[in-house]
Amino acid sequence: MTQTENIVEISDIRIDYTLRGTTIHATQGASLKVRQGETVGLVGESGSGKSTIARALLGLLDPERAEIAGGRIVLDGRDVTRMTPEEWVGMRGHPVAMVFQDPLTFLNPIMSVGKQIREAILLHDPEQNIEARLKELLDMVKLPAHVARSYPDELSGGMRQRALLAVALGCRPKLLVADEPTTALDVTTQAEIMELLGELQKSTGMAMLLISHDLDLVATVCERIYVMYSGRTIEWGAAEQIFAAPAHPYTRGLLAAAEGRRQEDGTFVTIPGDPPDLRIEAQGCPFEPRCAVRQPVCSQRMPEATPYGAAAHLVRCFAAEDSQGKERKIVHEL
């Protein structure tokens, strides 16, 4: 696989949950790609399907409650869409690993940090000298050697996140899925963890899919961004393009709210209306009930992805006019 090829490609994935006899359409046509060594951001409000995508990428969907109802996931050149739990054992960790929002939840509280890192090495890198590799991993995540003898509850939040990173890196992943990796940390520790992740990417060549509500963070570290709403990817492109010229009304609303803009009456800008009911599978654009520039066609069918300004900047919105490669302009300004 060359440096420009995709380490992961998700195409029109549709994932349903069944809860107490009710079907929840968690994703209704999400697509994204991550190239080797690339950092890609996945953003959207709670319930948009971001974490469902992350769990699907690691085969962590509950087989009793979740079903991939359509679409395709290709990971490191292999179609993993219909993999069994047994088949996922050989994929999870390498080529894809994950760090979670709350490391204390995912680190074993009754097992030392060193033992948990050793398990990852034994499973995915058994030819290595275990103790030498353990020391190397602790050095990589900038933890002192004595942490190997510590238990998770003896460590600070930042140290626990570094320990979880060491476990993930012990698997030598080609893709690291980072699901809100800094949310539970203070601002200084957040910066340290993100700087560390950047250094690890450069030294190992791994790609990263960063899932976050923090748009400033995503803008700083990501090369490309996908915006999700109601289980769909509705806008994507280079980070600088998305932040300089957002095309979808929802993306504009997200950015306005994140920037703390105020309306004429002095109140903060918010996106009006209620989040979508995921029990209902939208026929048209799911943002249509909340959109200030909706058209009759918006409730009838989902728009196709069309270029907006730059060819690599794509949006699914009828209000973003397609003028055959010329500059596109959305008519709504927040």
Tab-separated table of C-alpha atoms in Angstrom:
chain	number	residue	atom	x	y	z
A	1	MET	CA	0.000	0.000	0.000
A	2	THR	CA	1.400	3.391	-1.004
A	3	GLN	CA	1.392	6.555	1.049
A	4	THR	CA	-1.525	8.056	-0.904
A	5	GLU	CA	-3.899	5.086	-0.618
A	6	ASN	CA	-6.729	4.898	1.897
A	7	ILE	CA	-6.176	3.059	5.157
A	8	VAL	CA	-9.947	3.160	5.664
A	9	GLU	CA	-12.861	3.780	3.331
A	10	ILE	CA	-16.455	3.898	4.553
A	11	SER	CA	-19.105	4.025	1.833
A	12	ASP	CA	-22.761	4.950	2.543
A	13	ILE	CA	-22.782	2.988	5.814
A	14	ARG	CA	-26.152	2.443	7.489
A	15	ILE	CA	-26.223	1.166	11.063
A	16	ASP	CA	-29.377	0.449	13.038
A	17	TYR	CA	-29.804	-0.237	16.753
A	18	THR	CA	-32.778	-2.147	18.125
A	19	LEU	CA	-33.716	-1.071	21.640
A	20	ARG	CA	-36.810	-2.487	23.356
A	21	GLY	CA	-38.390	-3.264	20.004
A	22	THR	CA	-37.643	0.182	18.558
A	23	THR	CA	-35.256	0.686	15.631
A	24	ILE	CA	-32.825	3.606	15.914
A	25	HIS	CA	-31.215	4.673	12.615
A	26	ALA	CA	-27.842	5.700	14.036
A	27	THR	CA	-26.202	6.251	10.652
A	28	GLN	CA	-28.211	6.774	7.488
A	29	GLY	CA	-25.578	7.038	4.780
A	30	ALA	CA	-22.210	8.104	6.186
A	31	SER	CA	-19.052	8.010	4.087
A	32	LEU	CA	-15.437	8.937	4.809
A	33	LYS	CA	-11.871	8.135	3.801
A	34	VAL	CA	-8.585	8.359	5.677
A	35	ARG	CA	-5.266	8.093	3.856
A	36	GLN	CA	-2.130	6.648	5.371
A	37	GLY	CA	-0.420	9.080	7.728
A	38	GLU	CA	-3.307	11.573	7.486
A	39	THR	CA	-5.203	13.253	10.323
A	40	VAL	CA	-8.938	13.504	9.668
A	41	GLY	CA	-11.539	15.114	11.931
A	42	LEU	CA	-15.104	13.890	12.420
A	43	VAL	CA	-17.410	16.498	13.973
A	44	GLY	CA	-21.086	16.957	14.709
A	45	GLU	CA	-23.426	17.362	17.668
A	46	SER	CA	-24.182	14.529	20.094
A	47	GLY	CA	-26.248	11.810	18.443
A	48	SER	CA	-24.941	12.511	14.941
A	49	GLY	CA	-23.366	9.048	14.665
A	50	LYS	CA	-19.678	9.804	15.278
A	51	SER	CA	-19.078	7.212	17.997
A	52	THR	CA	-21.124	4.626	16.115
A	53	ILE	CA	-18.718	5.048	13.196
A	54	ALA	CA	-15.783	4.612	15.583
A	55	ARG	CA	-17.189	1.422	17.082
A	56	ALA	CA	-17.939	0.010	13.646
A	57	LEU	CA	-14.318	0.641	12.630
A	58	LEU	CA	-13.158	-1.633	15.452
A	59	GLY	CA	-15.891	-4.246	15.243
A	60	LEU	CA	-17.266	-3.138	18.627
A	61	LEU	CA	-20.931	-2.933	17.668
A	62	ASP	CA	-23.121	-5.098	19.892
A	63	PRO	CA	-24.248	-7.996	17.632
A	64	GLU	CA	-27.396	-8.407	19.721
A	65	ARG	CA	-28.531	-4.814	19.205
A	66	ALA	CA	-26.705	-3.352	16.218
A	67	GLU	CA	-26.898	-4.228	12.538
A	68	ILE	CA	-25.034	-2.876	9.531
A	69	ALA	CA	-28.063	-2.492	7.273
A	70	GLY	CA	-26.190	-1.202	4.228
A	71	GLY	CA	-22.965	0.210	2.899
A	72	ARG	CA	-19.380	-0.972	3.180
A	73	ILE	CA	-16.301	-0.594	5.395
A	74	VAL	CA	-12.891	-1.361	3.901
A	75	LEU	CA	-9.985	-1.343	6.348
A	76	ASP	CA	-6.387	-1.655	5.142
A	77	GLY	CA	-7.660	-3.089	1.855
A	78	ARG	CA	-9.942	-5.659	3.500
A	79	ASP	CA	-13.737	-5.581	3.533
A	80	VAL	CA	-14.688	-5.837	7.218
A	81	THR	CA	-18.391	-5.005	6.840
A	82	ARG	CA	-19.666	-8.481	7.710
A	83	MET	CA	-16.810	-9.767	9.847
A	84	THR	CA	-17.667	-12.054	12.737
A	85	PRO	CA	-16.469	-11.257	16.300
A	86	GLU	CA	-13.882	-14.033	15.913
A	87	GLU	CA	-12.519	-12.512	12.700
A	88	TRP	CA	-12.295	-9.079	14.322
A	89	VAL	CA	-9.849	-10.408	16.926
A	90	GLY	CA	-7.167	-10.472	14.233
A	91	MET	CA	-7.914	-6.891	13.104
A	92	ARG	CA	-8.536	-5.021	16.337
A	93	GLY	CA	-5.353	-3.384	17.540
A	94	HIS	CA	-3.649	-3.895	14.209
A	95	PRO	CA	-4.294	-2.328	11.743
A	96	VAL	CA	-6.714	-0.197	13.795
A	97	ALA	CA	-6.620	0.795	17.470
A	98	MET	CA	-8.586	3.223	19.567
A	99	VAL	CA	-8.162	5.610	22.479
A	100	PHE	CA	-11.289	6.580	24.354
A	101	GLN	CA	-12.704	9.629	26.084
A	102	ASP	CA	-12.338	8.207	29.604
A	103	PRO	CA	-9.261	5.961	29.890
A	104	LEU	CA	-10.182	4.894	33.428
A	105	THR	CA	-13.216	3.131	31.977
A	106	PHE	CA	-11.164	1.151	29.462
A	107	LEU	CA	-8.040	0.358	31.474
A	108	ASN	CA	-8.388	-2.723	33.697
A	109	PRO	CA	-8.454	-1.364	37.278
A	110	ILE	CA	-7.054	-4.563	38.847
A	111	MET	CA	-4.175	-5.008	36.400
A	112	SER	CA	-0.964	-2.984	36.402
A	113	VAL	CA	-0.313	-0.658	33.484
A	114	GLY	CA	2.778	-2.629	32.517
A	115	LYS	CA	0.850	-5.900	32.355
A	116	GLN	CA	-1.791	-4.323	30.098
A	117	ILE	CA	0.876	-3.010	27.728
A	118	ARG	CA	2.627	-6.392	27.727
A	119	GLU	CA	-0.639	-8.082	26.699
A	120	ALA	CA	-0.875	-5.815	23.640
A	121	ILE	CA	2.727	-6.606	22.695
A	122	LEU	CA	2.257	-10.363	23.135
A	123	LEU	CA	-0.877	-10.352	20.996
A	124	HIS	CA	0.337	-8.190	18.107
A	125	ASP	CA	4.143	-8.101	18.300
A	126	PRO	CA	5.209	-11.427	19.891
A	127	GLU	CA	8.617	-11.522	18.188
A	128	GLN	CA	9.761	-8.463	20.125
A	129	ASN	CA	11.690	-8.503	23.388
A	130	ILE	CA	8.737	-7.771	25.654
A	131	GLU	CA	10.558	-5.777	28.316
A	132	ALA	CA	12.550	-3.747	25.799
A	133	ARG	CA	9.392	-2.970	23.845
A	134	LEU	CA	7.573	-2.009	27.074
A	135	LYS	CA	10.318	0.474	27.933
A	136	GLU	CA	10.248	1.829	24.374
A	137	LEU	CA	6.481	2.393	24.522
A	138	LEU	CA	6.654	4.142	27.896
A	139	ASP	CA	9.373	6.391	26.487
A	140	MET	CA	7.253	7.097	23.388
A	141	VAL	CA	4.323	8.334	25.474
A	142	LYS	CA	6.666	10.121	27.916
A	143	LEU	CA	5.854	8.084	31.012
A	144	PRO	CA	8.499	7.163	33.601
A	145	ALA	CA	9.453	3.486	33.933
A	146	HIS	CA	7.870	3.101	37.380
A	147	VAL	CA	4.402	3.647	35.857
A	148	ALA	CA	4.586	0.041	34.616
A	149	ARG	CA	4.102	-1.070	38.234
A	150	SER	CA	1.233	1.339	38.858
A	151	TYR	CA	-2.500	0.723	38.631
A	152	PRO	CA	-4.810	3.067	36.675
A	153	ASP	CA	-6.376	4.656	39.760
A	154	GLU	CA	-2.917	5.685	40.952
A	155	LEU	CA	-2.352	7.874	37.890
A	156	SER	CA	-3.579	11.331	36.899
A	157	GLY	CA	-5.991	11.737	33.991
A	158	GLY	CA	-3.214	12.737	31.613
A	159	MET	CA	-1.018	9.811	32.656
A	160	ARG	CA	-3.918	7.384	32.210
A	161	GLN	CA	-4.494	8.694	28.694
A	162	ARG	CA	-0.785	8.209	27.940
A	163	ALA	CA	-0.961	4.676	29.348
A	164	LEU	CA	-3.929	3.895	27.102
A	165	LEU	CA	-1.939	5.282	24.180
A	166	ALA	CA	0.946	2.954	25.051
A	167	VAL	CA	-1.447	-0.024	24.984
A	168	ALA	CA	-2.724	1.047	21.568
A	169	LEU	CA	0.768	1.648	20.186
A	170	GLY	CA	1.861	-1.761	21.410
A	171	CYS	CA	-0.336	-3.142	18.632
A	172	ARG	CA	1.510	-1.088	15.962
A	173	PRO	CA	-1.707	0.370	14.470
A	174	LYS	CA	-1.833	1.897	11.012
A	175	LEU	CA	-4.914	3.884	12.063
A	176	LEU	CA	-5.626	5.328	15.494
A	177	VAL	CA	-9.250	6.249	16.213
A	178	ALA	CA	-9.267	8.930	18.919
A	179	ASP	CA	-12.795	9.391	20.301
A	180	GLU	CA	-12.851	12.635	22.312
A	181	PRO	CA	-9.375	11.840	23.724
A	182	THR	CA	-8.987	15.123	25.635
A	183	THR	CA	-12.509	15.875	26.885
A	184	ALA	CA	-11.882	14.720	30.475
A	185	LEU	CA	-8.566	16.590	30.756
A	186	ASP	CA	-7.651	20.121	31.796
A	187	VAL	CA	-6.587	22.590	29.104
A	188	THR	CA	-2.846	22.218	29.690
A	189	THR	CA	-2.989	18.415	29.640
A	190	GLN	CA	-5.183	18.522	26.521
A	191	ALA	CA	-2.465	20.443	24.705
A	192	GLU	CA	0.200	18.008	25.902
A	193	ILE	CA	-1.769	14.960	24.725
A	194	MET	CA	-2.468	16.446	21.293
A	195	GLU	CA	1.182	17.441	20.886
A	196	LEU	CA	2.164	13.900	21.837
A	197	LEU	CA	-0.275	12.426	19.306
A	198	GLY	CA	1.236	14.607	16.594
A	199	GLU	CA	4.749	13.478	17.496
A	200	LEU	CA	3.673	9.820	17.504
A	201	GLN	CA	2.127	10.179	14.065
A	202	LYS	CA	5.354	11.589	12.680
A	203	SER	CA	7.503	8.879	14.271
A	204	THR	CA	5.250	5.905	13.435
A	205	GLY	CA	3.512	7.052	10.233
A	206	MET	CA	0.081	6.076	11.531
A	207	ALA	CA	-3.097	7.838	10.433
A	208	MET	CA	-5.574	9.284	12.927
A	209	LEU	CA	-9.335	9.775	12.898
A	210	LEU	CA	-10.071	12.408	15.541
A	211	ILE	CA	-13.659	12.521	16.800
A	212	SER	CA	-14.354	15.693	18.729
A	213	HIS	CA	-16.810	18.432	19.670
A	214	ASP	CA	-13.887	20.855	19.981
A	215	LEU	CA	-13.822	22.643	16.630
A	216	ASP	CA	-10.764	24.718	17.561
A	217	LEU	CA	-8.846	21.518	18.264
A	218	VAL	CA	-9.984	19.925	15.006
A	219	ALA	CA	-9.036	23.031	13.033
A	220	THR	CA	-5.566	23.004	14.573
A	221	VAL	CA	-4.565	19.363	14.082
A	222	CYS	CA	-6.648	17.949	11.206
A	223	GLU	CA	-5.861	18.090	7.500
A	224	ARG	CA	-9.405	17.211	6.416
A	225	ILE	CA	-12.784	17.313	8.163
A	226	TYR	CA	-16.082	15.468	7.822
A	227	VAL	CA	-19.229	17.051	9.302
A	228	MET	CA	-22.005	14.672	10.403
A	229	TYR	CA	-25.662	15.366	11.040
A	230	SER	CA	-28.342	12.785	11.852
A	231	GLY	CA	-26.130	9.885	10.829
A	232	ARG	CA	-25.049	11.376	7.500
A	233	THR	CA	-21.895	13.073	6.307
A	234	ILE	CA	-23.173	16.388	4.964
A	235	GLU	CA	-19.955	18.325	4.267
A	236	TRP	CA	-16.270	17.455	3.972
A	237	GLY	CA	-13.010	18.831	2.664
A	238	ALA	CA	-9.710	20.398	3.691
A	239	ALA	CA	-9.868	21.891	7.185
A	240	GLU	CA	-8.904	25.356	5.956
A	241	GLN	CA	-11.676	25.261	3.350
A	242	ILE	CA	-14.364	24.131	5.793
A	243	PHE	CA	-13.481	26.801	8.354
A	244	ALA	CA	-12.921	29.612	5.844
A	245	ALA	CA	-16.014	28.958	3.718
A	246	PRO	CA	-18.495	26.530	5.296
A	247	ALA	CA	-21.115	25.552	2.740
A	248	HIS	CA	-23.860	23.759	4.677
A	249	PRO	CA	-26.201	25.780	6.931
A	250	TYR	CA	-25.613	23.245	9.719
A	251	THR	CA	-21.826	23.633	9.487
A	252	ARG	CA	-22.237	27.402	9.611
A	253	GLY	CA	-24.420	27.064	12.677
A	254	LEU	CA	-21.866	24.844	14.404
A	255	LEU	CA	-19.058	27.301	13.737
A	256	ALA	CA	-21.116	30.312	14.810
A	257	ALA	CA	-22.055	28.611	18.087
A	258	ALA	CA	-18.455	27.485	18.711
A	259	GLU	CA	-17.156	31.019	18.138
A	260	GLY	CA	-19.609	32.430	20.669
A	261	ARG	CA	-21.223	34.827	18.225
A	262	ARG	CA	-24.107	36.922	19.510
A	263	GLN	CA	-27.389	37.800	17.857
A	264	GLU	CA	-28.838	41.319	17.669
A	265	ASP	CA	-30.599	40.846	21.015
A	266	GLY	CA	-27.298	39.928	22.688
A	267	THR	CA	-28.020	36.221	23.110
A	268	PHE	CA	-25.586	33.641	21.816
A	269	VAL	CA	-26.152	32.156	18.364
A	270	THR	CA	-27.691	28.695	18.469
A	271	ILE	CA	-29.098	26.341	15.864
A	272	PRO	CA	-32.892	26.653	16.112
A	273	GLY	CA	-35.211	23.678	16.355
A	274	ASP	CA	-34.836	20.225	17.848
A	275	PRO	CA	-32.377	17.439	17.003
A	276	PRO	CA	-33.817	14.818	14.634
A	277	ASP	CA	-35.763	11.785	15.820
A	278	LEU	CA	-33.499	8.879	14.859
A	279	ARG	CA	-36.434	6.469	14.933
A	280	ILE	CA	-37.520	8.077	11.668
A	281	GLU	CA	-35.432	7.491	8.550
A	282	ALA	CA	-35.406	10.819	6.717
A	283	GLN	CA	-36.292	10.721	3.012
A	284	GLY	CA	-34.782	14.112	2.312
A	285	CYS	CA	-32.207	16.268	4.039
A	286	PRO	CA	-32.476	15.595	7.801
A	287	PHE	CA	-31.595	19.225	8.570
A	288	GLU	CA	-34.564	20.530	6.552
A	289	PRO	CA	-36.914	21.128	9.553
A	290	ARG	CA	-34.307	23.406	11.193
A	291	CYS	CA	-32.949	25.090	8.057
A	292	ALA	CA	-33.583	28.765	7.267
A	293	VAL	CA	-32.993	28.266	3.526
A	294	ARG	CA	-34.941	25.052	2.982
A	295	GLN	CA	-36.646	24.444	-0.335
A	296	PRO	CA	-39.574	22.107	-1.167
A	297	VAL	CA	-37.173	19.570	-2.676
A	298	CYS	CA	-35.220	19.336	0.587
A	299	SER	CA	-37.913	17.209	2.253
A	300	GLN	CA	-38.240	14.931	-0.770
A	301	ARG	CA	-34.712	13.661	-1.389
A	302	MET	CA	-31.190	13.920	-0.062
A	303	PRO	CA	-28.988	16.092	-2.294
A	304	GLU	CA	-25.956	14.569	-3.968
A	305	ALA	CA	-22.473	15.644	-2.943
A	306	THR	CA	-21.387	18.594	-5.087
A	307	PRO	CA	-18.161	20.655	-5.143
A	308	TYR	CA	-18.206	23.993	-3.352
A	309	GLY	CA	-15.438	26.328	-4.445
A	310	ALA	CA	-12.515	23.873	-4.363
A	311	ALA	CA	-12.977	20.472	-5.989
A	312	ALA	CA	-12.034	18.643	-2.798
A	313	HIS	CA	-14.633	20.582	-0.760
A	314	LEU	CA	-17.965	18.741	-1.057
A	315	VAL	CA	-21.387	19.477	0.395
A	316	ARG	CA	-24.820	17.856	0.293
A	317	CYS	CA	-27.113	20.879	0.181
A	318	PHE	CA	-29.503	22.214	-2.460
A	319	ALA	CA	-28.771	25.785	-1.328
A	320	ALA	CA	-25.158	25.418	-2.410
A	321	GLU	CA	-25.529	26.153	-6.101
A	322	ASP	CA	-23.723	23.933	-8.601
A	323	SER	CA	-22.228	26.184	-11.260
A	324	GLN	CA	-19.974	23.647	-13.019
A	325	GLY	CA	-16.770	24.388	-11.147
A	326	LYS	CA	-17.293	28.157	-10.753
A	327	GLU	CA	-17.473	29.773	-7.339
A	328	ARG	CA	-20.519	28.597	-5.377
A	329	LYS	CA	-22.327	30.804	-2.945
A	330	ILE	CA	-24.792	29.888	-0.234
A	331	VAL	CA	-27.560	32.427	0.195
A	332	HIS	CA	-27.892	32.204	3.968
A	333	GLU	CA	-25.689	34.102	6.403
A	334	LEU	CA	-26.025	33.591	10.134
